[in-house]
Tab-separated table of C-alpha atoms in Angstrom:
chain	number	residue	atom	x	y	z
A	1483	UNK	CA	0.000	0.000	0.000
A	1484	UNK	CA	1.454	3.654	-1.080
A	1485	UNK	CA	1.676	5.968	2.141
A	1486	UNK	CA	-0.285	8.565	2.336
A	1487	UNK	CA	0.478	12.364	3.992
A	1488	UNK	CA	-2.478	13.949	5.775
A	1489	UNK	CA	-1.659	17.618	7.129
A	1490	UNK	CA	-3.226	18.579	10.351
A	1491	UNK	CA	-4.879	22.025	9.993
A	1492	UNK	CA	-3.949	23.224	13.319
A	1493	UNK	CA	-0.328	23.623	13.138
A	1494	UNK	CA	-0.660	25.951	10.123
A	1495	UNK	CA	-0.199	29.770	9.699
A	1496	UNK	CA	-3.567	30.940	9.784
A	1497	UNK	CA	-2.475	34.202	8.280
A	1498	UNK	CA	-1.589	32.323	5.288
A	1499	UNK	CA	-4.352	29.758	4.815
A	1500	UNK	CA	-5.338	30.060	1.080
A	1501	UNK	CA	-1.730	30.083	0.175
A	1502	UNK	CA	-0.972	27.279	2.355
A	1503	UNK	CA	-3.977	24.910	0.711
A	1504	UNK	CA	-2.797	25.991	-2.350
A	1505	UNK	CA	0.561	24.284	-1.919
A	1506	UNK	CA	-0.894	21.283	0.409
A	1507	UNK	CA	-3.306	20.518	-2.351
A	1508	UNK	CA	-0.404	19.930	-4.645
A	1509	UNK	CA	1.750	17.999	-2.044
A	1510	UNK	CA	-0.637	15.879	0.217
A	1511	UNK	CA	-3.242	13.496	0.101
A	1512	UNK	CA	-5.510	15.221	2.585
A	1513	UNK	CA	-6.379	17.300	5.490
A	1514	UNK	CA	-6.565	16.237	8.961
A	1515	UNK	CA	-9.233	18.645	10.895
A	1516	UNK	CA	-8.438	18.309	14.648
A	1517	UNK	CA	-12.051	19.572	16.502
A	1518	UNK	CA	-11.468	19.627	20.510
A	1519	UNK	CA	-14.560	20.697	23.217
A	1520	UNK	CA	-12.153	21.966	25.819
A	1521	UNK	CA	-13.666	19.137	27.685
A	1522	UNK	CA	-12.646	15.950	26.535
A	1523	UNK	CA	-9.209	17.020	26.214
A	1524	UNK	CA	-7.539	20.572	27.507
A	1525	UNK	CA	-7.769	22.740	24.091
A	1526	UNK	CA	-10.074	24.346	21.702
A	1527	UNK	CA	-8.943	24.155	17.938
A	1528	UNK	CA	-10.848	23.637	14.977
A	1529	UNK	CA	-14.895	23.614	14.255
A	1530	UNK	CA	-17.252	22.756	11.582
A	1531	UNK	CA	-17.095	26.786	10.070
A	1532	UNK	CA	-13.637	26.637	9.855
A	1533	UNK	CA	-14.161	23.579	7.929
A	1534	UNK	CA	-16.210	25.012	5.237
A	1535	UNK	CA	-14.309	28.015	4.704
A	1536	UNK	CA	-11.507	25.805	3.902
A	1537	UNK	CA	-13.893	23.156	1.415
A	1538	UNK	CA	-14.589	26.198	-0.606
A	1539	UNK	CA	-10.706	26.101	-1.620
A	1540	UNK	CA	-9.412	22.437	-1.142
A	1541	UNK	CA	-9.302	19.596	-3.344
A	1542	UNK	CA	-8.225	17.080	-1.131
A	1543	UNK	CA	-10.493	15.473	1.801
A	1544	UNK	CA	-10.742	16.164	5.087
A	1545	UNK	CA	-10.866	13.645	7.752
A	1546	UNK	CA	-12.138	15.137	10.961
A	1547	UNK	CA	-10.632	13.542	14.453
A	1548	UNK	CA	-13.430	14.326	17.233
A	1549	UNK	CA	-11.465	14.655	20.901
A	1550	UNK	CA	-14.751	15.629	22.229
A	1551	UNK	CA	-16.959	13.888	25.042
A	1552	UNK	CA	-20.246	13.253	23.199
A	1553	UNK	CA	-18.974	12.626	19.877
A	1554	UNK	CA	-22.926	12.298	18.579
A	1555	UNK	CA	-23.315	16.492	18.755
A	1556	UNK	CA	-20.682	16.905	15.801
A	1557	UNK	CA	-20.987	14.155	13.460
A	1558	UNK	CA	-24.055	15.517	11.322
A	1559	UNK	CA	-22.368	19.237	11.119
A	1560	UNK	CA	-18.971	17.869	10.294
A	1561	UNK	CA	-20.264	15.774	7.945
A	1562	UNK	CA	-22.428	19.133	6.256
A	1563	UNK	CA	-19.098	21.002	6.428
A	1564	UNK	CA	-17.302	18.637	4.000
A	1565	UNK	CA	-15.910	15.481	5.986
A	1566	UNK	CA	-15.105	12.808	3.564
A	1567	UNK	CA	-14.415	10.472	7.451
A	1568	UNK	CA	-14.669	11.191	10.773
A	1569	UNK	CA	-13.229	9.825	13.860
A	1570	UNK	CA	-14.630	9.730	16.760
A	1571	UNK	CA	-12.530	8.531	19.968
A	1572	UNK	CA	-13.406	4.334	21.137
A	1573	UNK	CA	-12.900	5.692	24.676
A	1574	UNK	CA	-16.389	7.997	23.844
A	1575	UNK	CA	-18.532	5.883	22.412
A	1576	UNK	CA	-18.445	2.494	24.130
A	1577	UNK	CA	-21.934	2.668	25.643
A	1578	UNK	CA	-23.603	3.575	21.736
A	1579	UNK	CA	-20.711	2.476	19.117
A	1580	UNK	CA	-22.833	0.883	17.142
A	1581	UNK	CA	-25.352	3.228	16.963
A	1582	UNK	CA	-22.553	5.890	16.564
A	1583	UNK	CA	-20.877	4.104	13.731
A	1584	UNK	CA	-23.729	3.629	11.533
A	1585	UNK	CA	-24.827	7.608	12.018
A	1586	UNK	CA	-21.211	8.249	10.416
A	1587	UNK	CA	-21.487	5.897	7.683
A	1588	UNK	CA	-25.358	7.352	7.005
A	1589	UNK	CA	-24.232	11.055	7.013
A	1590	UNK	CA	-22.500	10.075	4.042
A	1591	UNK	CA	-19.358	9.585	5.350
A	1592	UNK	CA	-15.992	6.882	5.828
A	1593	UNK	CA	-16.124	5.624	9.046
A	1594	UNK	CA	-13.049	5.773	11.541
A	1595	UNK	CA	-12.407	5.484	15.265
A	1596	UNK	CA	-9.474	7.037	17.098
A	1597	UNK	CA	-7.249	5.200	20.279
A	1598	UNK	CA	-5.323	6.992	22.790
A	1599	UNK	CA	-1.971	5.219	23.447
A	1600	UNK	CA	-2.857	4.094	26.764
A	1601	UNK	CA	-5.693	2.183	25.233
A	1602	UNK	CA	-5.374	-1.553	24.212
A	1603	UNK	CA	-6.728	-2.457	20.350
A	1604	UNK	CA	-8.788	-4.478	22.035
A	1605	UNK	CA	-11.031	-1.862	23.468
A	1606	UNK	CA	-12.497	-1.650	19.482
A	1607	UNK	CA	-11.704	-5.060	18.434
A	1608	UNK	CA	-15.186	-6.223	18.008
A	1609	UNK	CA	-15.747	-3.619	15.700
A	1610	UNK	CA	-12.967	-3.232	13.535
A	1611	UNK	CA	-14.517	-5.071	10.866
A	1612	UNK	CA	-17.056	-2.270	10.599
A	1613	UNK	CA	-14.109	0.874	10.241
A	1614	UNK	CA	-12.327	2.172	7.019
A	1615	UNK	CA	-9.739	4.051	9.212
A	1616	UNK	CA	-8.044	3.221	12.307
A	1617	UNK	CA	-6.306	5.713	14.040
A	1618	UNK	CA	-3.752	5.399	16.606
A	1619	UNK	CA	-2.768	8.363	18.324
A	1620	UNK	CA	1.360	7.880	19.713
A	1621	UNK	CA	1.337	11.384	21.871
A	1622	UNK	CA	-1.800	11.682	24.442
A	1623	UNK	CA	-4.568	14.012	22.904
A	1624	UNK	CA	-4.591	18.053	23.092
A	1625	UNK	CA	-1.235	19.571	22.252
A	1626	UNK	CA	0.840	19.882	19.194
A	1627	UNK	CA	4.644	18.644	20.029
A	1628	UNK	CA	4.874	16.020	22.137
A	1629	UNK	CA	7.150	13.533	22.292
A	1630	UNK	CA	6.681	10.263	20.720
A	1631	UNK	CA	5.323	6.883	22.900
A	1632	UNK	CA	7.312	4.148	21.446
A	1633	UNK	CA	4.807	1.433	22.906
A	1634	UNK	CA	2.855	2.076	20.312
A	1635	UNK	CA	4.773	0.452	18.031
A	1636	UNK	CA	3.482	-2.457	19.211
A	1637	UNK	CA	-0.003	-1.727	18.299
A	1638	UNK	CA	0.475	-0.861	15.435
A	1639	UNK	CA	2.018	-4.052	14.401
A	1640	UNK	CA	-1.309	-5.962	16.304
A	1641	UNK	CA	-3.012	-3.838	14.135
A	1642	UNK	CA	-1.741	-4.903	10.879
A	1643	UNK	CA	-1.371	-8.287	11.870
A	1644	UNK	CA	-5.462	-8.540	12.611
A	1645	UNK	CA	-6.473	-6.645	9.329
A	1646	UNK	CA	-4.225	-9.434	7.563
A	1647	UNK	CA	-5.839	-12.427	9.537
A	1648	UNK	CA	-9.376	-11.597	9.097
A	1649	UNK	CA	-9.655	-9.959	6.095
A	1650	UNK	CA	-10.315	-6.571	7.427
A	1651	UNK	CA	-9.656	-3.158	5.052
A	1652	UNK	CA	-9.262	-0.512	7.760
A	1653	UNK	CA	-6.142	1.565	7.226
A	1654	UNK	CA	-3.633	2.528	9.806
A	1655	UNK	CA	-3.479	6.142	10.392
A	1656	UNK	CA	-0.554	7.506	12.657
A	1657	UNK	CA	-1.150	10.989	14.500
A	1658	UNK	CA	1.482	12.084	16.460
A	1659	UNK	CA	5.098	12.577	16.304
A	1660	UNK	CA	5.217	11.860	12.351
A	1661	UNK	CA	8.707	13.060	11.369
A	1662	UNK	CA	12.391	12.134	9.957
A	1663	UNK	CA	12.714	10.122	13.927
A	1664	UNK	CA	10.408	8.122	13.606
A	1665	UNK	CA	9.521	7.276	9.973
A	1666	UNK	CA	11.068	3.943	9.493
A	1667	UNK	CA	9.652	2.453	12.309
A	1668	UNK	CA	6.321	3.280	12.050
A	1669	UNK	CA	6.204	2.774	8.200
A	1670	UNK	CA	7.652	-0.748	9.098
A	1671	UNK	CA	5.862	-1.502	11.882
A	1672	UNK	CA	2.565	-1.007	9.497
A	1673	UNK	CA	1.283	2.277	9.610
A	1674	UNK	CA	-0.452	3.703	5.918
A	1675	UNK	CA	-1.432	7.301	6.749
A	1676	UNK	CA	0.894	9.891	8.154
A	1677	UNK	CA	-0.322	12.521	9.935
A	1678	UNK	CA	2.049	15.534	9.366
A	1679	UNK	CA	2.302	18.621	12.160
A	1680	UNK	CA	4.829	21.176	13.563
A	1681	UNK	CA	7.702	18.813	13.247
A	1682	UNK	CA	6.808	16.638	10.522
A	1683	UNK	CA	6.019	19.229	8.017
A	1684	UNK	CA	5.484	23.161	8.905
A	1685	UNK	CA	8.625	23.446	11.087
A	1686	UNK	CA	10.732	21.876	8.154
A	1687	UNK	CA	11.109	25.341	6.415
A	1688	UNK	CA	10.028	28.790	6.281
A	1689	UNK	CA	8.470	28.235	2.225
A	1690	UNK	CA	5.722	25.658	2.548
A	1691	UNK	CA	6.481	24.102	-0.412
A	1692	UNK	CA	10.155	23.894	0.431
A	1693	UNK	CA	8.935	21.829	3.087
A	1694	UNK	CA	7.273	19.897	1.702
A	1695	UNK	CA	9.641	19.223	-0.562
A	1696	UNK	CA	12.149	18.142	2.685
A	1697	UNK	CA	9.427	16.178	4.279
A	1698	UNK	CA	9.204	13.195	1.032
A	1699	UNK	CA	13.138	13.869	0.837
A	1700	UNK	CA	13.301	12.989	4.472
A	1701	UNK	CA	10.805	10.142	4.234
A	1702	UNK	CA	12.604	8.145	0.978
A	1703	UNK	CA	15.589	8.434	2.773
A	1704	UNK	CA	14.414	7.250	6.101
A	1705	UNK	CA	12.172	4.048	4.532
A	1706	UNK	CA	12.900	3.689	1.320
A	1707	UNK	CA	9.919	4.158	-0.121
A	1708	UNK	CA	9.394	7.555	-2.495
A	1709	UNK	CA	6.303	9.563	-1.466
């Protein structure tokens, strides 16, 4: 499976966001919309307006990553500001997954479902059958920057190994820590999707495209595999 490069919208200059689409559209697969109650987890980022002021420019999808306690009050308006998939977290939806799921998958949209690090794969297991997108988060939730939680490795590698046993077609998204340190082992471990941030892509250079431009260097180099 080619890797794929999804840019999360929140470590962007939001001064520059039509200029900075411009570029991503050209150098990424898609957008990764980060949409945090201040409850769930210690931040406010994106929302659903931001989101369709940035459809009306960008070709690529955006996959939306809910870090928000009741999951259920933002699926329908993410899904009418553009989401091509949304995540919610399997740590907020364990009493109504089901029902949560299938609301995704009926507002038109892929359906995904996010695991902090500290949370085994088989919290979702019975489930994963039912997902297009499984993301594993290797920093805890809220903050841009943190250092990465090798443990997760691990998972990841359970991960793969499970979709190959049984059949399943979920990809592996990684968010957190995506950068020149750690590329090799999670692209070998088994991850598909790369979430890129502050050190993966926007703190690479100055010119967005430049950086770009450093990121695939850095990640041929680093796996072997050209972006």
């Amino acid at each position: 499976m080619k890797p794929e490069f999804s840019v999360s919208l929140m470590c962007m200059d939001f001064l520059d966001i039509k200029h900075q689409i411009e570029i991503l559209d050209q150098n990424m697969d898609g957008y990764h919309i980060d949409i945090m109650d201040g409850h769930y987890c210690k931040n406010i980022t994106l929302s659903p307006d931001f989101m369709k002021a940035c459809a009306r420019m960008a070709k690529k999808p955006m996959d939306v990553h809910l870090m928000t306690t009741n999951p259920n009050d933002w699926i329908d308006a993410c899904a009418a500001a553009g989401a091509a998939m949304i995540s919610p977290h399997a740590e907020t939806i364990n009493t109504d997954c089901f029902r949560t799921l299938n609301r995704i998958r009926d507002a038109g949209c892929q359906v995904g479902v996010t695991l902090n690090p500290a949370t085994p794969l088989s919290y979702c297991k019975h489930y994963l059958n039912r997902i297009d997108v499984l993301t594993l988060m290797t920093v805890d939730v809220g903050f841009a920057g943190q250092p990465f939680i090798t443990e997760i490795l691990d998972k990841i590698a359970e991960a793969k190994r499970l979709r190959e046993e049984n059949g399943w077609h979920y990809k592996i998204m990684i968010d957190g820590s995506c950068n020149k340190k750690t590329f090799k082992r999670l692209y070998e471990a088994g991850a598909d999707v790369f979430i890129l941030g502050s050190s993966g892509l926007f703190s690479l250079d100055v010119d967005l495209q430049t950086a770009c431009d450093k990121m695939k260097a850095q990640f041929e180099e680093e796996t072997g595999v050209k972006p």
